Short mmCIF file of C-alpha atoms and ligand atoms in Angstrom, two decimals:
data_model
loop_
_atom_site.label_atom_id
_atom_site.label_comp_id
_atom_site.label_asym_id
_atom_site.label_seq_id
_atom_site.Cartn_x
_atom_site.Cartn_y
_atom_site.Cartn_z
CA MET M 1035 234.18 -78.37 23.12
CA VAL M 1036 232.18 -80.19 25.82
CA ALA M 1037 234.02 -82.64 28.32
CA ARG M 1038 232.02 -84.90 30.42
CA TRP M 1039 231.10 -84.20 34.43
CA ASN M 1040 232.85 -85.97 36.74
CA ASP M 1041 234.77 -88.10 33.99
CA VAL M 1042 238.30 -87.03 34.86
CA ASP M 1043 239.66 -88.89 32.32
CA HIS M 1044 237.76 -87.72 29.64
CA LEU M 1045 238.52 -83.97 30.50
CA ARG M 1046 241.97 -85.19 30.46
CA ARG M 1047 241.87 -86.48 27.19
CA ARG M 1048 240.21 -83.54 25.39
CA VAL M 1049 242.56 -81.37 26.53
CA ALA M 1050 245.40 -83.37 25.62
CA GLU M 1051 243.46 -83.57 22.24
CA PHE M 1052 243.34 -79.96 21.58
CA LYS M 1053 246.47 -78.76 23.85
CA GLY M 1054 246.96 -75.16 22.55
CA GLN M 1055 244.11 -74.16 21.31
CA ILE M 1056 241.41 -73.90 24.71
CA ALA M 1057 241.44 -70.64 26.27
CA ALA M 1058 239.37 -71.34 29.20
CA ILE M 1059 237.31 -74.46 31.10
CA VAL M 1060 233.61 -72.98 31.96
CA CYS M 1061 231.85 -75.10 34.80
CA GLU M 1062 228.84 -74.77 37.24
CA PRO M 1063 230.55 -75.37 40.30
CA ALA M 1064 227.71 -78.34 41.10
CA MET M 1065 225.57 -78.37 37.84
CA CYS M 1066 222.15 -77.22 39.95
CA ASN M 1067 220.60 -77.12 35.93
CA THR M 1068 221.20 -80.64 35.20
CA CYS M 1069 220.06 -82.81 38.36
CA CYS M 1070 222.12 -80.76 40.90
CA ILE M 1071 225.32 -83.07 40.23
CA GLU M 1072 228.05 -82.38 43.09
CA PRO M 1073 231.86 -82.47 41.50
CA GLY M 1074 233.01 -86.02 42.11
CA GLU M 1075 236.10 -86.40 43.95
CA GLY M 1076 239.06 -84.69 42.04
CA MET M 1077 236.67 -82.80 39.50
CA LEU M 1078 237.33 -79.82 40.13
CA GLU M 1079 240.62 -80.38 41.73
CA THR M 1080 241.53 -81.55 37.73
CA ILE M 1081 240.45 -78.65 36.01
CA ARG M 1082 242.21 -76.47 38.42
CA GLU M 1083 245.48 -78.75 37.99
CA LEU M 1084 244.99 -78.73 34.02
CA CYS M 1085 244.01 -74.94 33.57
CA ASP M 1086 247.36 -74.25 35.60
CA GLN M 1087 249.38 -76.49 33.76
CA GLU M 1088 248.23 -75.61 30.09
CA ASP M 1089 247.80 -71.94 30.75
CA MET M 1090 243.93 -71.90 30.58
CA LEU M 1091 241.35 -70.14 32.90
CA MET M 1092 239.05 -71.82 35.29
CA ILE M 1093 235.45 -70.11 34.98
CA ALA M 1094 232.89 -70.58 37.62
CA ASP M 1095 229.26 -69.96 36.95
CA GLU M 1096 227.97 -69.30 39.94
CA THR M 1097 224.73 -67.96 38.60
CA ILE M 1098 222.77 -70.34 41.16
CA THR M 1099 225.65 -71.34 43.54
CA GLY M 1100 226.56 -67.75 44.86
CA PHE M 1101 226.05 -67.24 47.28
CA ARG M 1102 223.13 -70.37 48.04
CA PHE M 1103 226.30 -72.19 49.00
CA GLY M 1104 227.48 -69.42 51.91
CA PRO M 1105 229.55 -66.15 51.91
CA GLY M 1106 232.17 -67.84 49.66
CA GLY M 1107 230.16 -69.53 46.98
CA ALA M 1108 230.12 -72.83 46.06
CA GLN M 1109 234.35 -72.13 45.44
CA SER M 1110 234.65 -71.84 48.79
CA TYR M 1111 232.19 -75.03 49.85
CA TYR M 1112 234.11 -77.34 47.52
CA GLY M 1113 237.46 -75.50 48.15
CA VAL M 1114 238.21 -74.21 45.00
CA HIS M 1115 240.31 -71.41 42.95
CA PRO M 1116 238.75 -70.25 39.96
CA ASP M 1117 240.28 -67.56 37.94
CA LEU M 1118 237.26 -65.74 37.00
CA THR M 1119 233.47 -66.38 38.19
CA VAL M 1120 229.53 -64.94 37.24
CA PHE M 1121 227.27 -64.51 39.76
CA GLY M 1122 223.84 -63.04 38.87
CA LYS M 1123 220.68 -64.45 40.47
CA ALA M 1124 221.42 -64.15 44.80
CA ILE M 1125 223.69 -61.45 44.22
CA GLY M 1126 220.99 -58.94 43.32
CA GLY M 1127 218.82 -59.58 45.80
CA GLY M 1128 216.17 -59.87 43.87
CA THR M 1129 217.07 -57.04 41.42
CA PRO M 1130 218.13 -57.37 37.70
CA PHE M 1131 221.88 -57.92 38.68
CA ALA M 1132 225.40 -59.81 37.57
CA ALA M 1133 228.67 -59.66 38.04
CA LEU M 1134 232.28 -60.64 36.62
CA ALA M 1135 234.56 -61.57 39.48
CA GLY M 1136 238.31 -62.71 39.42
CA THR M 1137 241.59 -62.57 40.02
CA ARG M 1138 243.17 -59.42 40.20
CA ALA M 1139 245.95 -61.44 37.04
CA ALA M 1140 242.64 -62.60 35.17
CA MET M 1141 240.91 -59.38 35.35
CA ALA M 1142 244.21 -57.19 34.36
CA LYS M 1143 243.51 -56.57 30.73
CA ILE M 1144 239.25 -55.18 31.79
CA ILE M 1145 241.52 -52.88 34.99
CA SER M 1146 243.70 -51.41 32.39
CA GLY M 1147 240.80 -50.93 30.26
CA GLU M 1148 242.76 -53.01 27.36
CA SER M 1149 239.63 -55.09 27.41
CA MET M 1150 236.53 -53.09 27.46
CA HIS M 1151 233.64 -53.88 29.36
CA ALA M 1152 230.78 -51.72 28.97
CA GLY M 1153 227.05 -51.81 29.41
CA THR M 1154 224.14 -49.59 30.06
CA LEU M 1155 222.80 -51.16 33.06
CA ASN M 1156 226.92 -51.70 34.54
CA ALA M 1157 226.89 -50.64 37.93
CA ASN M 1158 223.07 -49.46 38.24
CA PRO M 1159 222.52 -47.88 41.81
CA LEU M 1160 219.53 -49.52 42.68
CA CYS M 1161 220.88 -52.75 42.20
CA LEU M 1162 223.66 -52.33 43.77
CA ALA M 1163 222.10 -51.18 46.64
CA ALA M 1164 219.99 -54.48 46.78
CA SER M 1165 222.99 -56.61 46.26
CA ARG M 1166 224.51 -54.74 49.28
CA TRP M 1167 222.17 -55.57 51.48
CA CYS M 1168 221.59 -59.20 50.29
CA LEU M 1169 225.29 -59.80 50.93
CA ASP M 1170 225.29 -58.19 54.15
CA GLN M 1171 222.91 -60.85 55.24
CA VAL M 1172 224.95 -63.36 53.37
CA ILE M 1173 227.82 -62.53 55.21
CA GLU M 1174 225.93 -62.01 58.65
CA ARG M 1175 224.64 -65.57 58.63
CA GLY M 1176 228.26 -66.59 58.07
CA ALA M 1177 229.97 -69.56 57.08
CA GLU M 1178 227.40 -71.80 58.99
CA SER M 1179 224.47 -71.04 56.74
CA PRO M 1180 225.30 -73.69 53.77
CA ALA M 1181 225.17 -76.21 56.45
CA LYS M 1182 221.77 -75.10 58.16
CA LEU M 1183 219.85 -74.64 54.55
CA ASN M 1184 221.74 -78.18 53.76
CA ARG M 1185 219.50 -79.62 56.83
CA LEU M 1186 216.40 -78.06 56.06
CA GLY M 1187 216.90 -79.08 52.22
CA GLN M 1188 217.55 -83.10 53.79
CA LYS M 1189 214.82 -82.79 55.88
CA LEU M 1190 212.65 -81.88 52.49
CA MET M 1191 214.39 -84.40 50.32
CA ALA M 1192 213.97 -87.48 52.92
CA GLY M 1193 210.26 -86.25 53.33
CA LEU M 1194 209.43 -86.26 49.29
CA ARG M 1195 211.38 -89.90 49.59
CA ALA M 1196 209.41 -91.36 51.92
CA LEU M 1197 206.21 -89.97 50.04
CA ALA M 1198 207.36 -91.77 46.93
CA ASP M 1199 208.55 -94.95 48.75
CA GLU M 1200 204.83 -94.98 50.05
CA HIS M 1201 202.64 -94.71 46.90
CA ASP M 1202 205.35 -96.18 44.83
CA VAL M 1203 206.65 -93.44 42.89
CA PRO M 1204 210.12 -93.63 41.60
CA LEU M 1205 211.29 -90.07 42.48
CA ARG M 1206 214.78 -90.20 43.49
CA PRO M 1207 215.87 -86.91 45.02
CA GLN M 1208 219.84 -85.81 44.56
CA GLY M 1209 221.50 -82.81 45.67
CA PRO M 1210 223.23 -81.59 48.50
CA GLY M 1211 220.14 -80.26 50.15
CA LEU M 1212 220.12 -76.58 50.11
CA ALA M 1213 219.57 -77.42 46.23
CA PHE M 1214 218.66 -80.45 45.18
CA HIS M 1215 217.11 -81.88 42.01
CA SER M 1216 213.83 -84.55 42.15
CA LEU M 1217 214.49 -87.01 39.58
CA MET M 1218 211.75 -89.17 38.24
CA VAL M 1219 213.48 -92.63 37.06
CA LYS M 1220 211.81 -93.91 33.82
CA PRO M 1221 210.44 -97.37 34.04
CA GLY M 1222 212.60 -100.14 33.77
CA ALA M 1223 215.90 -98.00 34.35
CA ASP M 1224 218.60 -99.01 35.88
CA GLU M 1225 219.02 -96.44 39.33
CA ARG M 1226 222.66 -95.42 38.64
CA PRO M 1227 224.10 -92.60 39.97
CA VAL M 1228 223.42 -89.61 38.24
CA GLN M 1229 226.98 -88.83 37.47
CA ASN M 1230 226.56 -86.19 34.17
CA TYR M 1231 223.88 -84.96 31.99
CA ARG M 1232 223.65 -87.96 29.66
CA ASP M 1233 222.78 -89.89 32.76
CA TYR M 1234 220.30 -87.52 33.91
CA ALA M 1235 218.96 -87.31 30.17
CA GLU M 1236 218.68 -90.97 30.18
CA LEU M 1237 216.99 -91.71 33.36
CA GLN M 1238 214.52 -88.54 33.71
CA ASP M 1239 210.98 -89.60 32.88
CA VAL M 1240 209.73 -86.07 32.18
CA PRO M 1241 205.80 -86.79 31.68
CA ARG M 1242 205.13 -88.60 34.97
CA TRP M 1243 207.53 -85.64 36.36
CA THR M 1244 205.07 -83.01 34.95
CA HIS M 1245 202.12 -84.99 35.97
CA LEU M 1246 203.16 -85.08 39.86
CA ARG M 1247 204.85 -81.20 39.30
CA LEU M 1248 200.81 -80.23 38.20
CA CYS M 1249 199.83 -82.19 41.15
CA LEU M 1250 201.95 -80.22 43.63
CA LEU M 1251 201.22 -77.14 41.61
CA GLU M 1252 197.77 -77.71 42.99
CA GLU M 1253 198.39 -78.11 46.02
CA GLY M 1254 200.48 -74.94 46.57
CA VAL M 1255 204.01 -76.37 45.83
CA ARG M 1256 205.54 -74.94 42.83
CA ALA M 1257 208.71 -77.20 42.02
CA ILE M 1258 210.01 -75.63 39.18
CA GLU M 1259 210.02 -77.21 35.81
CA ARG M 1260 213.12 -78.97 34.98
CA GLY M 1261 213.04 -80.11 39.16
CA LEU M 1262 215.44 -77.92 40.83
CA TRP M 1263 214.40 -77.01 44.64
CA SER M 1264 216.41 -74.52 46.39
CA ILE M 1265 215.98 -73.59 50.17
CA SER M 1266 216.09 -70.14 50.71
CA PHE M 1267 217.52 -67.81 54.22
CA ALA M 1268 213.79 -67.17 54.89
CA HIS M 1269 212.40 -71.29 54.42
CA THR M 1270 211.59 -72.27 58.37
CA GLU M 1271 211.31 -75.38 59.49
CA THR M 1272 207.46 -75.07 59.67
CA ASP M 1273 207.62 -73.75 55.82
CA ILE M 1274 209.34 -77.43 55.27
CA ASP M 1275 206.62 -79.26 57.11
CA GLU M 1276 204.12 -77.53 55.59
CA ALA M 1277 205.41 -77.96 52.27
CA LEU M 1278 205.62 -81.80 53.14
CA GLU M 1279 201.77 -82.10 54.11
CA ARG M 1280 200.99 -80.98 50.91
CA CYS M 1281 203.22 -82.79 48.68
CA ALA M 1282 201.55 -85.67 50.50
CA VAL M 1283 198.16 -84.94 49.12
CA ALA M 1284 199.75 -84.13 45.83
CA PHE M 1285 201.62 -87.52 45.56
CA LYS M 1286 198.06 -89.56 46.93
CA ARG M 1287 196.34 -87.46 43.83
CA HIS M 1288 199.42 -88.42 41.67
CA ALA M 1289 199.25 -92.04 42.38
CA GLU M 1290 195.87 -92.05 41.40
CA GLY M 1291 196.13 -90.42 38.58
CA TRP M 1292 198.72 -92.12 36.79
CA PRO M 1293 199.51 -93.31 34.35
CA GLU M 1294 197.01 -90.50 32.67
CA ALA M 1295 194.17 -92.83 31.26
C1 PLP W 2013 223.88 -71.76 35.81
C2 PLP W 2013 223.36 -70.56 34.93
N1 PLP W 2013 224.65 -69.90 34.33
C3 PLP W 2013 224.00 -68.89 33.40
C4 PLP W 2013 222.96 -68.48 33.32
C5 PLP W 2013 222.28 -67.89 32.48
O1 PLP W 2013 222.00 -66.16 32.93
P1 PLP W 2013 221.69 -65.08 32.49
O2 PLP W 2013 220.21 -64.97 32.20
O3 PLP W 2013 221.65 -63.61 33.06
O4 PLP W 2013 222.45 -64.90 31.22
C6 PLP W 2013 221.84 -69.11 33.98
C7 PLP W 2013 220.49 -68.74 34.30
O5 PLP W 2013 219.44 -69.41 34.61
C8 PLP W 2013 221.88 -70.33 34.85
O6 PLP W 2013 221.14 -70.81 35.81
#
């Protein structure tokens, strides 16, 4: 069952409607795959509150956000405590590796063996070694790392927005910075804040974004298809400056070539 992101009243209604039938509420703490929508005021707190009240598990999908948002992941960044968390990408340091973490209570049946957690590639030594190296890097950079990545990302977002304004392109970067989404607004659409995937589906001009993305690609800037950008520890100020120089050429080409003949 789907509840609307950033609509606390809707979530409360859904939980009441299906009272006693919901085992868990699953969410990304910040919706990185869908326009990089951060949790609005009270969203994560309400999920936690309802889970405690109704004996449901709160499951955080930190496949993207852990450990981009710092050593404690997005749950520490936003100050929320899920029962279970799944990690994917960064935790493997580039190797194919994922993990399930949780409170002792939520993991009890796996720990006791009552619930079996088997798999050919579980605890693969190579991936664990890579993961350990990667997590050591994250820990070494400490709790300040998201702020640093946000600063770099916000510089890139501001630069993209300035280029968009200069060329009259309705591109609106949104997100905290360390991850953000470049929303291309459809002609005539009102520019309301994107609060959930419905807003996003209504507002995103996919053909125009695709055109700009291909122009960016020709200049050596690979923005991923769905429009999510992320900053990593490897990025420097110089990389951002270079990316923006390349973006400037791409925006000019896009503005000249859009709409396509
Ligand atoms: C937020 C999020 N959750 C889950 C997944 C799926 O992960 P996997 O491919 O390991 O099943 C992805 C994959 O990109 C993701 O971005």
